Structures are given as C-alpha cells and as structure tokens.
GROMACS .gro file of C-alpha atoms in nm:
model
  396
    1MET     CA    1   6.732   5.440   1.788
    2THR     CA    2   6.986   5.560   2.055
    3GLN     CA    3   6.860   5.633   2.403
    4ARG     CA    4   7.019   5.897   2.616
    5LYS     CA    5   7.101   5.828   2.979
    6GLY     CA    6   6.811   5.914   3.209
    7GLU     CA    7   6.562   5.943   2.920
    8LYS     CA    8   6.236   5.747   2.958
    9THR     CA    9   6.181   5.470   2.705
   10THR     CA   10   5.898   5.542   2.469
   11ILE     CA   11   5.733   5.304   2.219
   12SER     CA   12   5.555   5.435   1.914
   13ILE     CA   13   5.208   5.310   1.833
   14GLN     CA   14   5.343   5.142   1.519
   15GLU     CA   15   5.599   4.947   1.721
   16HIS     CA   16   5.337   4.853   1.980
   17MET     CA   17   5.098   4.709   1.717
   18ALA     CA   18   5.382   4.514   1.557
   19ILE     CA   19   5.478   4.322   1.873
   20ASP     CA   20   5.395   3.946   1.851
   21VAL     CA   21   5.198   3.997   1.534
   22CYS     CA   22   5.431   3.782   1.325
   23PRO     CA   23   5.591   3.524   1.553
   24GLY     CA   24   5.686   3.319   1.252
   25PRO     CA   25   5.660   3.302   0.875
   26ILE     CA   26   5.319   3.398   0.732
   27GLN     CA   27   5.121   3.088   0.619
   28PRO     CA   28   4.862   3.089   0.338
   29ILE     CA   29   4.510   3.018   0.465
   30LYS     CA   30   4.353   2.715   0.300
   31GLN     CA   31   3.989   2.727   0.198
   32ILE     CA   32   3.745   2.453   0.294
   33SER     CA   33   3.689   2.371  -0.074
   34ASP     CA   34   4.052   2.257  -0.093
   35TYR     CA   35   3.965   1.963   0.134
   36PHE     CA   36   3.628   1.876  -0.027
   37PRO     CA   37   3.682   1.889  -0.402
   38ARG     CA   38   3.381   1.879  -0.633
   39TYR     CA   39   3.368   1.681  -0.954
   40PRO     CA   40   3.121   1.689  -1.243
   41ARG     CA   41   2.830   1.448  -1.173
   42GLY     CA   42   2.878   1.120  -1.354
   43LEU     CA   43   3.258   1.150  -1.389
   44PRO     CA   44   3.489   0.935  -1.174
   45PRO     CA   45   3.675   1.138  -0.912
   46THR     CA   46   4.045   1.189  -0.961
   47ALA     CA   47   4.307   1.253  -0.698
   48PRO     CA   48   4.289   1.613  -0.579
   49PRO     CA   49   4.586   1.820  -0.687
   50ALA     CA   50   4.838   1.878  -0.411
   51LEU     CA   51   4.845   2.226  -0.279
   52SER     CA   52   5.154   2.403  -0.413
   53ARG     CA   53   5.390   2.521  -0.151
   54ALA     CA   54   5.605   2.711  -0.401
   55GLY     CA   55   5.345   2.987  -0.432
   56SER     CA   56   5.306   3.035  -0.058
   57LEU     CA   57   5.407   3.363   0.094
   58ARG     CA   58   5.656   3.194   0.322
   59SER     CA   59   5.947   3.399   0.449
   60THR     CA   60   6.284   3.236   0.381
   61SER     CA   61   6.454   3.434   0.650
   62THR     CA   62   6.546   3.225   0.954
   63SER     CA   63   6.719   3.506   1.134
   64GLN     CA   64   6.395   3.670   1.258
   65LYS     CA   65   6.345   3.618   1.632
   66SER     CA   66   6.037   3.633   1.847
   67GLU     CA   67   5.970   3.664   2.217
   68GLY     CA   68   5.706   3.382   2.204
   69PRO     CA   69   5.767   3.012   2.130
   70VAL     CA   70   5.871   2.932   1.777
   71VAL     CA   71   5.611   2.730   1.581
   72ASP     CA   72   5.726   2.493   1.310
   73PRO     CA   73   5.511   2.593   1.007
   74LYS     CA   74   5.594   2.276   0.813
   75ARG     CA   75   5.470   2.060   1.099
   76ASP     CA   76   5.148   2.260   1.124
   77GLU     CA   77   5.081   2.221   0.755
   78ASP     CA   78   5.149   1.846   0.765
   79ASP     CA   79   4.913   1.806   1.059
   80LEU     CA   80   4.635   1.985   0.870
   81ASP     CA   81   4.695   1.778   0.560
   82GLN     CA   82   4.681   1.459   0.767
   83ALA     CA   83   4.364   1.561   0.950
   84PHE     CA   84   4.168   1.680   0.649
   85GLY     CA   85   4.319   1.447   0.394
   86ALA     CA   86   4.131   1.148   0.536
   87THR     CA   87   3.806   1.342   0.516
   88ALA     CA   88   3.874   1.434   0.155
   89LEU     CA   89   3.939   1.067   0.077
   90VAL     CA   90   3.607   0.961   0.231
   91ALA     CA   91   3.429   1.238   0.041
   92SER     CA   92   3.576   1.122  -0.287
   93LYS     CA   93   3.464   0.765  -0.216
   94LYS     CA   94   3.114   0.886  -0.138
   95GLU     CA   95   3.094   1.036  -0.482
   96GLU     CA   96   3.139   0.687  -0.626
   97GLU     CA   97   2.846   0.534  -0.428
   98PRO     CA   98   2.495   0.552  -0.581
   99ASP     CA   99   2.276   0.824  -0.439
  100VAL     CA  100   1.948   0.652  -0.352
  101GLU     CA  101   1.749   0.975  -0.367
  102GLY     CA  102   1.907   1.070  -0.697
  103TYR     CA  103   1.780   0.759  -0.872
  104ASP     CA  104   1.427   0.672  -0.976
  105SER     CA  105   1.261   0.430  -0.741
  106ASP     CA  106   1.238   0.172  -1.018
  107ASP     CA  107   1.580   0.066  -0.896
  108SER     CA  108   1.389  -0.196  -0.700
  109THR     CA  109   1.674  -0.300  -0.474
  110THR     CA  110   1.640   0.034  -0.291
  111LEU     CA  111   1.276  -0.040  -0.199
  112GLY     CA  112   1.310  -0.395  -0.067
  113THR     CA  113   1.167  -0.739  -0.147
  114LEU     CA  114   0.842  -0.907  -0.041
  115ASP     CA  115   0.785  -1.279   0.017
  116PHE     CA  116   0.426  -1.403  -0.015
  117SER     CA  117   0.216  -1.691  -0.147
  118LEU     CA  118  -0.121  -1.713  -0.325
  119LEU     CA  119  -0.379  -1.994  -0.334
  120TYR     CA  120  -0.703  -1.999  -0.534
  121ASP     CA  121  -0.956  -2.227  -0.363
  122GLN     CA  122  -1.181  -2.298  -0.662
  123GLU     CA  123  -1.439  -2.502  -0.471
  124ASN     CA  124  -1.502  -2.228  -0.212
  125ASN     CA  125  -1.444  -1.933  -0.450
  126ALA     CA  126  -1.173  -1.792  -0.223
  127LEU     CA  127  -0.831  -1.637  -0.286
  128HIS     CA  128  -0.593  -1.683   0.009
  129CYS     CA  129  -0.302  -1.435   0.022
  130THR     CA  130  -0.033  -1.520   0.277
  131ILE     CA  131   0.204  -1.230   0.346
  132ASN     CA  132   0.520  -1.383   0.490
  133LYS     CA  133   0.792  -1.119   0.524
  134ALA     CA  134   0.980  -0.830   0.366
  135LYS     CA  135   1.355  -0.768   0.351
  136GLY     CA  136   1.560  -0.452   0.313
  137LEU     CA  137   1.272  -0.204   0.305
  138LYS     CA  138   1.350   0.159   0.232
  139PRO     CA  139   1.377   0.363   0.557
  140MET     CA  140   1.094   0.617   0.581
  141ASP     CA  141   1.129   0.757   0.936
  142HIS     CA  142   1.387   0.986   1.096
  143ASN     CA  143   1.530   0.699   1.300
  144GLY     CA  144   1.632   0.517   0.982
  145LEU     CA  145   1.353   0.258   1.019
  146SER     CA  146   0.988   0.217   0.913
  147ASP     CA  147   0.652   0.104   1.053
  148PRO     CA  148   0.546  -0.118   0.760
  149TYR     CA  149   0.215  -0.282   0.674
  150VAL     CA  150   0.081  -0.448   0.358
  151LYS     CA  151  -0.247  -0.373   0.181
  152LEU     CA  152  -0.414  -0.563  -0.102
  153HIS     CA  153  -0.642  -0.448  -0.384
  154LEU     CA  154  -0.808  -0.630  -0.670
  155LEU     CA  155  -0.790  -0.444  -1.001
  156PRO     CA  156  -1.003  -0.335  -1.173
  157GLY     CA  157  -1.251  -0.246  -0.901
  158ALA     CA  158  -1.334   0.003  -0.628
  159SER     CA  159  -1.031   0.030  -0.400
  160LYS     CA  160  -1.210   0.061  -0.067
  161ALA     CA  161  -1.455  -0.215  -0.152
  162ASN     CA  162  -1.185  -0.480  -0.190
  163LYS     CA  163  -0.902  -0.352   0.029
  164LEU     CA  164  -0.743  -0.588   0.280
  165ARG     CA  165  -0.446  -0.507   0.504
  166THR     CA  166  -0.211  -0.666   0.752
  167LYS     CA  167  -0.120  -0.544   1.098
  168THR     CA  168   0.152  -0.279   1.135
  169LEU     CA  169   0.497  -0.378   1.265
  170ARG     CA  170   0.697  -0.105   1.439
  171ASN     CA  171   1.056   0.009   1.382
  172THR     CA  172   1.182  -0.251   1.137
  173LEU     CA  173   1.310  -0.281   0.782
  174ASN     CA  174   1.276  -0.662   0.782
  175PRO     CA  175   0.920  -0.728   0.904
  176VAL     CA  176   0.775  -1.080   0.944
  177TRP     CA  177   0.393  -1.084   0.924
  178SER     CA  178   0.304  -1.451   0.852
  179GLU     CA  179  -0.054  -1.331   0.803
  180THR     CA  180  -0.319  -1.472   0.564
  181LEU     CA  181  -0.578  -1.241   0.405
  182THR     CA  182  -0.870  -1.393   0.213
  183TYR     CA  183  -1.090  -1.265  -0.068
  184TYR     CA  184  -1.429  -1.438  -0.089
  185GLY     CA  185  -1.654  -1.458  -0.392
  186ILE     CA  186  -1.370  -1.499  -0.643
  187THR     CA  187  -1.491  -1.666  -0.962
  188ASP     CA  188  -1.307  -1.828  -1.251
  189GLU     CA  189  -1.388  -1.517  -1.454
  190ASP     CA  190  -1.211  -1.302  -1.194
  191MET     CA  191  -0.905  -1.524  -1.215
  192VAL     CA  192  -0.883  -1.452  -1.587
  193ARG     CA  193  -0.928  -1.074  -1.590
  194LYS     CA  194  -0.826  -0.942  -1.245
  195THR     CA  195  -0.487  -0.843  -1.104
  196LEU     CA  196  -0.382  -0.847  -0.739
  197ARG     CA  197  -0.200  -0.532  -0.630
  198ILE     CA  198   0.017  -0.571  -0.317
  199SER     CA  199   0.147  -0.247  -0.164
  200VAL     CA  200   0.387  -0.196   0.127
  201CYS     CA  201   0.337   0.129   0.319
  202ASP     CA  202   0.481   0.305   0.623
  203GLU     CA  203   0.229   0.402   0.891
  204ASP     CA  204   0.257   0.750   1.045
  205LYS     CA  205   0.049   0.851   1.344
  206PHE     CA  206   0.053   1.225   1.284
  207ARG     CA  207   0.089   1.240   0.905
  208HIS     CA  208  -0.037   1.061   0.598
  209ASN     CA  209   0.091   0.708   0.559
  210GLU     CA  210   0.380   0.685   0.311
  211PHE     CA  211   0.403   0.451   0.012
  212ILE     CA  212   0.717   0.233   0.000
  213GLY     CA  213   0.666   0.003  -0.299
  214GLU     CA  214   0.431  -0.240  -0.470
  215THR     CA  215   0.410  -0.549  -0.686
  216ARG     CA  216   0.126  -0.677  -0.908
  217ILE     CA  217   0.028  -1.035  -0.989
  218PRO     CA  218  -0.217  -1.119  -1.272
  219LEU     CA  219  -0.442  -1.387  -1.123
  220LYS     CA  220  -0.433  -1.585  -1.447
  221LYS     CA  221  -0.082  -1.693  -1.345
  222LEU     CA  222  -0.230  -1.905  -1.065
  223LYS     CA  223  -0.351  -2.263  -1.106
  224PRO     CA  224  -0.661  -2.368  -0.910
  225ASN     CA  225  -0.593  -2.533  -0.573
  226GLN     CA  226  -0.214  -2.493  -0.605
  227THR     CA  227  -0.013  -2.265  -0.379
  228LYS     CA  228   0.238  -2.046  -0.561
  229ASN     CA  229   0.523  -1.873  -0.377
  230PHE     CA  230   0.663  -1.533  -0.476
  231SER     CA  231   0.969  -1.330  -0.376
  232ASN     CA  232   0.932  -1.004  -0.567
  233CYS     CA  233   1.129  -0.681  -0.566
  234LEU     CA  234   0.908  -0.385  -0.485
  235GLU     CA  235   0.854  -0.125  -0.755
  236LYS     CA  236   0.756   0.240  -0.754
  237GLN     CA  237   0.386   0.323  -0.762
  238LEU     CA  238   0.237   0.239  -1.100
  239PRO     CA  239  -0.057   0.432  -1.245
  240ILE     CA  240  -0.398   0.266  -1.240
  241ASP     CA  241  -0.570   0.248  -1.577
  242LYS     CA  242  -0.880   0.467  -1.554
  243THR     CA  243  -0.997   0.377  -1.905
  244ASP     CA  244  -1.137   0.036  -1.811
  245ASP     CA  245  -1.470  -0.056  -1.968
  246LYS     CA  246  -1.742   0.087  -1.745
  247SER     CA  247  -1.944  -0.228  -1.800
  248LEU     CA  248  -1.692  -0.408  -1.580
  249GLU     CA  249  -1.775  -0.188  -1.282
  250GLU     CA  250  -1.928  -0.393  -1.005
  251ARG     CA  251  -2.141  -0.313  -0.704
  252GLY     CA  252  -2.015  -0.613  -0.508
  253ARG     CA  253  -2.082  -0.984  -0.469
  254ILE     CA  254  -2.341  -1.182  -0.274
  255MET     CA  255  -2.344  -1.549  -0.173
  256ILE     CA  256  -2.690  -1.707  -0.190
  257SER     CA  257  -2.804  -2.059  -0.107
  258LEU     CA  258  -3.117  -2.222  -0.253
  259LYS     CA  259  -3.293  -2.540  -0.142
  260TYR     CA  260  -3.639  -2.673  -0.212
  261SER     CA  261  -3.761  -2.862   0.095
  262SER     CA  262  -3.994  -3.151   0.006
  263GLN     CA  263  -4.081  -3.198   0.373
  264LYS     CA  264  -4.190  -2.834   0.424
  265CYS     CA  265  -4.312  -2.785   0.065
  266GLY     CA  266  -4.130  -2.459   0.020
  267LEU     CA  267  -3.818  -2.276  -0.098
  268VAL     CA  268  -3.545  -2.197   0.155
  269VAL     CA  269  -3.337  -1.892   0.056
  270GLY     CA  270  -3.013  -1.834   0.244
  271ILE     CA  271  -2.835  -1.497   0.250
  272ILE     CA  272  -2.487  -1.596   0.360
  273ARG     CA  273  -2.255  -1.301   0.302
  274CYS     CA  274  -2.156  -1.015   0.073
  275ALA     CA  275  -1.811  -0.909  -0.046
  276HIS     CA  276  -1.655  -0.596  -0.196
  277LEU     CA  277  -1.973  -0.388  -0.170
  278ALA     CA  278  -1.971  -0.036  -0.310
  279ALA     CA  279  -1.908   0.230  -0.044
  280MET     CA  280  -2.212   0.455  -0.004
  281ASP     CA  281  -2.125   0.662   0.305
  282ALA     CA  282  -1.881   0.949   0.348
  283ASN     CA  283  -1.660   0.738   0.575
  284GLY     CA  284  -1.584   0.501   0.287
  285PHE     CA  285  -1.811   0.222   0.415
  286SER     CA  286  -2.176   0.118   0.407
  287ASP     CA  287  -2.435  -0.011   0.655
  288PRO     CA  288  -2.570  -0.293   0.438
  289TYR     CA  289  -2.875  -0.515   0.464
  290VAL     CA  290  -3.045  -0.750   0.215
  291LYS     CA  291  -3.406  -0.781   0.098
  292THR     CA  292  -3.560  -1.072  -0.096
  293TYR     CA  293  -3.879  -1.097  -0.305
  294LEU     CA  294  -4.035  -1.395  -0.481
  295LYS     CA  295  -4.222  -1.257  -0.781
  296PRO     CA  296  -4.485  -1.230  -0.912
  297ASP     CA  297  -4.621  -1.147  -0.570
  298GLU     CA  298  -4.991  -1.062  -0.590
  299ASN     CA  299  -5.040  -1.042  -0.213
  300LYS     CA  300  -4.711  -0.850  -0.155
  301LYS     CA  301  -4.619  -1.082   0.130
  302SER     CA  302  -4.295  -1.222  -0.005
  303LYS     CA  303  -4.065  -0.950   0.127
  304HIS     CA  304  -3.796  -1.060   0.376
  305LYS     CA  305  -3.514  -0.849   0.518
  306THR     CA  306  -3.189  -0.926   0.702
  307ALA     CA  307  -3.040  -0.736   0.993
  308VAL     CA  308  -2.828  -0.427   0.924
  309LYS     CA  309  -2.451  -0.469   0.950
  310LYS     CA  310  -2.276  -0.148   1.050
  311LYS     CA  311  -1.976   0.007   0.877
  312THR     CA  312  -1.862  -0.278   0.656
  313LEU     CA  313  -1.822  -0.366   0.291
  314ASN     CA  314  -1.790  -0.740   0.358
  315PRO     CA  315  -2.086  -0.830   0.583
  316GLU     CA  316  -2.175  -1.180   0.702
  317PHE     CA  317  -2.551  -1.243   0.748
  318ASN     CA  318  -2.606  -1.621   0.762
  319GLU     CA  319  -2.986  -1.579   0.759
  320GLU     CA  320  -3.247  -1.800   0.593
  321PHE     CA  321  -3.599  -1.717   0.468
  322PHE     CA  322  -3.877  -1.963   0.384
  323TYR     CA  323  -4.127  -1.927   0.100
  324GLU     CA  324  -4.419  -2.170   0.105
  325ILE     CA  325  -4.474  -2.267  -0.258
  326LYS     CA  326  -4.554  -2.574  -0.464
  327TYR     CA  327  -4.262  -2.727  -0.649
  328ALA     CA  328  -4.443  -2.699  -0.985
  329ASP     CA  329  -4.488  -2.325  -0.940
  330LEU     CA  330  -4.115  -2.251  -0.901
  331SER     CA  331  -4.063  -2.253  -1.276
  332LYS     CA  332  -4.292  -1.949  -1.298
  333LYS     CA  333  -4.123  -1.751  -1.021
  334THR     CA  334  -3.829  -1.510  -1.004
  335LEU     CA  335  -3.627  -1.448  -0.690
  336GLU     CA  336  -3.512  -1.086  -0.659
  337VAL     CA  337  -3.234  -1.008  -0.412
  338THR     CA  338  -3.136  -0.648  -0.342
  339VAL     CA  339  -2.866  -0.499  -0.118
  340TRP     CA  340  -2.921  -0.159   0.049
  341ASP     CA  341  -2.725   0.090   0.259
  342TYR     CA  342  -2.916   0.193   0.571
  343ASP     CA  343  -2.929   0.567   0.641
  344ILE     CA  344  -3.088   0.744   0.938
  345GLY     CA  345  -3.319   1.033   0.855
  346LYS     CA  346  -3.309   0.991   0.476
  347SER     CA  347  -3.385   0.738   0.207
  348ASN     CA  348  -3.174   0.424   0.206
  349ASP     CA  349  -2.927   0.388  -0.081
  350PHE     CA  350  -2.952   0.107  -0.333
  351ILE     CA  351  -2.619  -0.076  -0.365
  352GLY     CA  352  -2.699  -0.355  -0.611
  353GLY     CA  353  -2.916  -0.653  -0.692
  354VAL     CA  354  -2.948  -0.984  -0.871
  355SER     CA  355  -3.238  -1.189  -1.012
  356LEU     CA  356  -3.256  -1.570  -1.012
  357GLY     CA  357  -3.522  -1.751  -1.214
  358ILE     CA  358  -3.635  -1.885  -1.544
  359ASN     CA  359  -3.579  -1.547  -1.715
  360ALA     CA  360  -3.222  -1.506  -1.586
  361ASN     CA  361  -2.909  -1.610  -1.773
  362GLY     CA  362  -2.558  -1.736  -1.710
  363GLU     CA  363  -2.472  -1.841  -1.355
  364ARG     CA  364  -2.802  -1.703  -1.221
  365LEU     CA  365  -3.007  -1.929  -1.449
  366LYS     CA  366  -2.780  -2.226  -1.378
  367HIS     CA  367  -2.818  -2.177  -1.004
  368TRP     CA  368  -3.197  -2.178  -1.032
  369PHE     CA  369  -3.203  -2.493  -1.249
  370ASP     CA  370  -2.962  -2.675  -1.012
  371CYS     CA  371  -3.201  -2.599  -0.727
  372LEU     CA  372  -3.498  -2.740  -0.923
  373LYS     CA  373  -3.308  -3.053  -1.025
  374ASN     CA  374  -3.174  -3.129  -0.676
  375LYS     CA  375  -3.456  -3.131  -0.424
  376ASP     CA  376  -3.357  -3.112  -0.055
  377LYS     CA  377  -3.002  -3.017  -0.146
  378LYS     CA  378  -2.858  -2.679  -0.056
  379ILE     CA  379  -2.689  -2.515  -0.355
  380GLU     CA  380  -2.458  -2.220  -0.275
  381ARG     CA  381  -2.331  -1.978  -0.540
  382TRP     CA  382  -2.167  -1.636  -0.561
  383HIS     CA  383  -2.337  -1.376  -0.781
  384THR     CA  384  -2.228  -1.035  -0.903
  385LEU     CA  385  -2.451  -0.744  -0.800
  386THR     CA  386  -2.558  -0.504  -1.074
  387ASN     CA  387  -2.707  -0.157  -1.054
  388GLU     CA  388  -3.000  -0.251  -1.276
  389LEU     CA  389  -3.283  -0.469  -1.155
  390PRO     CA  390  -3.636  -0.496  -1.300
  391GLY     CA  391  -3.939  -0.468  -1.074
  392SER     CA  392  -4.011  -0.261  -0.769
  393GLY     CA  393  -3.702  -0.369  -0.579
  394TYR     CA  394  -3.562  -0.017  -0.610
  395ASN     CA  395  -3.827   0.128  -0.386
  396ASP     CA  396  -3.736   0.061  -0.026
   0.00000   0.00000   0.00000
C-alpha cells in the first residue's frame, strides 16, 4: 500500500490483530497423554512411539521476519521431550511394579511377618504365648506407618471370653513387643482340638481399629514343656467356622482345690480362679462370683460365696471354704460349684457350674477320688463349666 505525502498512517483492524501473533512457525500442541502412555493391564510396556515431526504444521519459510525475538522451535521441542521423557520413562517402569492394592492380600509379603514362640506348661495347665516382633507390616495410616498391636483368640470358643492382647506401639512398621501372654486352664484335650489365632491390627483413636493380618497355629503341633519358635507370614482374614458342634460350646473354666484335713476333720474347698468365662453384660464382660454347696444339705447351711470381681472374664479369687464333715461321709456327698454374674436391680445371671463327687465322671470323678485317697494333700484341678447342673444351684 502506497502512502501519499502528508497523509496520516492508518492500520486496519485485520493488520492490528495480526501483529506479533505468529512470531515464528506454528508448533503442534502435544497432549498430556503423549507423555503418559497407557498399556493394557497385564501386558509389558513397550517403548512409546516417537512423535512424528513430518506431520507437524511447521512452516518451511525462513524468510518471515518478526519484531520480537526469534524462538528456535526445534530447541523448544527438544526441551519438552527431555523434560517429559524422563517422566514417561518412570511411568512405564511403574506399570511393571506390582500394585499392592490390586492384588489379594493373600500375597503375604505385603502384610508382613510375625515372630513369636509358644510353650505349653502341662503341669500348670498354662499356654504361654511370647510375641516378639513383626517386620514389614502393611502401612495403614496416612503417614505411611501403623500403630500395631497383637490379639490372641482360642478357636473354637467365645472371642471375648478368651481374648488377650499386647500393648500398642505407635508409628512403626517393625514393632518389637517382647511380651508374654498366658492362657490358664488349658488341658490336654484343648491341645488336641483347639487352634490359636494370632491377629495383628492397627489401632485408631477416632475410627474402628483396622485388621492387618493373621496366622493360626493348631495347638496339636506343640509338644508339652517345649518352646517352639515361629516366624510366619501374615495372611488375610480367614472365615471362622460357625458350624462347630454346639456341644463343644463352653461357659468357661474354673480351678478348684480339694483337701481333707485330718486335723480339723473337714473338707477344705479352694476357689482359685476362673478363665474364659462367658460374657453376660452388654459391655462384653461379667461381674462374676462363685457359690459352693455340699449336698445333700438337709440343714441348708453349706452355702458359701466368694467376693464379686468387677468387669472381668478371668477373675482370681484365691478363697477357701471349710466344711466340717467326717471322712467316711465324703463318699456320700456331692460338691456343687456354680459361677454367677452379679447384676444390680435384677436377678443374677447363671454363667456355668460343675459337680464333683461319687456320681460325677471323667476328670471331676478323678479329682474327688484323688482327694479321698490323699488326706491332708491339696489337689488342684481345672474343670470345664457347663450350663446344666442338677439341684437347686440355679436359684440364686
């Protein structure tokens, strides 16, 4: 366009909008998916195809000039490829690593391992469980750590009645407890048919505690009075068999001592402790106490009762009761022992009972005969409580 002398320069709107719009060749805009390629799950990633430069809308003209600084398009593109190429390489490597959340938790290495030892003390009817340490636990908290603790259950049986647990260790995936938990009242029969369930959980203050993993040990694997060490991988939570024979359901255990005193001419009955009692209250515990009767009891003076132990399923009483009776009359008597849950303002709940005497059988009969054969010797035995007991022991 020629401009006459003295004429004011005018710029059309089209020319104004075109200024500095295209300082250099037009570059194709890459999409983010070009730098993070996706591959079908399960297939190994292959090298991403290089972006074709032949199809780019690049101007081949080098004669076009601009008022601004000239930008080298090839250098820009190389810089982008260098910056994002490393990210794409990392992304492709990540595809090769196993996704912990994508696998079932039976891949035990993702849950951790637990070191512990078990000892069955046959003489004292005790099972000692020493929880040593765990390694490589699965992180459960937002900080990438956990607050782990260990709890024990004996199966089959009521979970709350025989639950033991360690202390909680904060912010660790490799906790060291070195803590021994003991089950009392374990018999040889228990060692044949029961299984110890050991669970590792993460404690949360404001939410429900989270399950990490578990392992189960059939007690028949243990030899009496020999410590056995374990280092087991944790597994996902296994279902508990609900179809167990109902006849195996227990109301708890009680440890009783018997001694006939020749000097005092009477029977000394000791109520030592109970274990794994059935929970009778809404809080998952009981307030147990024990009553004893020596029957037949024509004068109804043979009743004795221990103190009440609050909020426990494993009470220790250590109380003794004396019955004045001739030695020859013991063969005609039956000792009835009942365990009750104390309730305020309503009837007390019957937990379980056991009878020792000439009409009993099994361990209960053997305990009574051992007492008769060994005067002035205290004989201690564990007995299983049942929910059926003859006589008036049900009426508190």
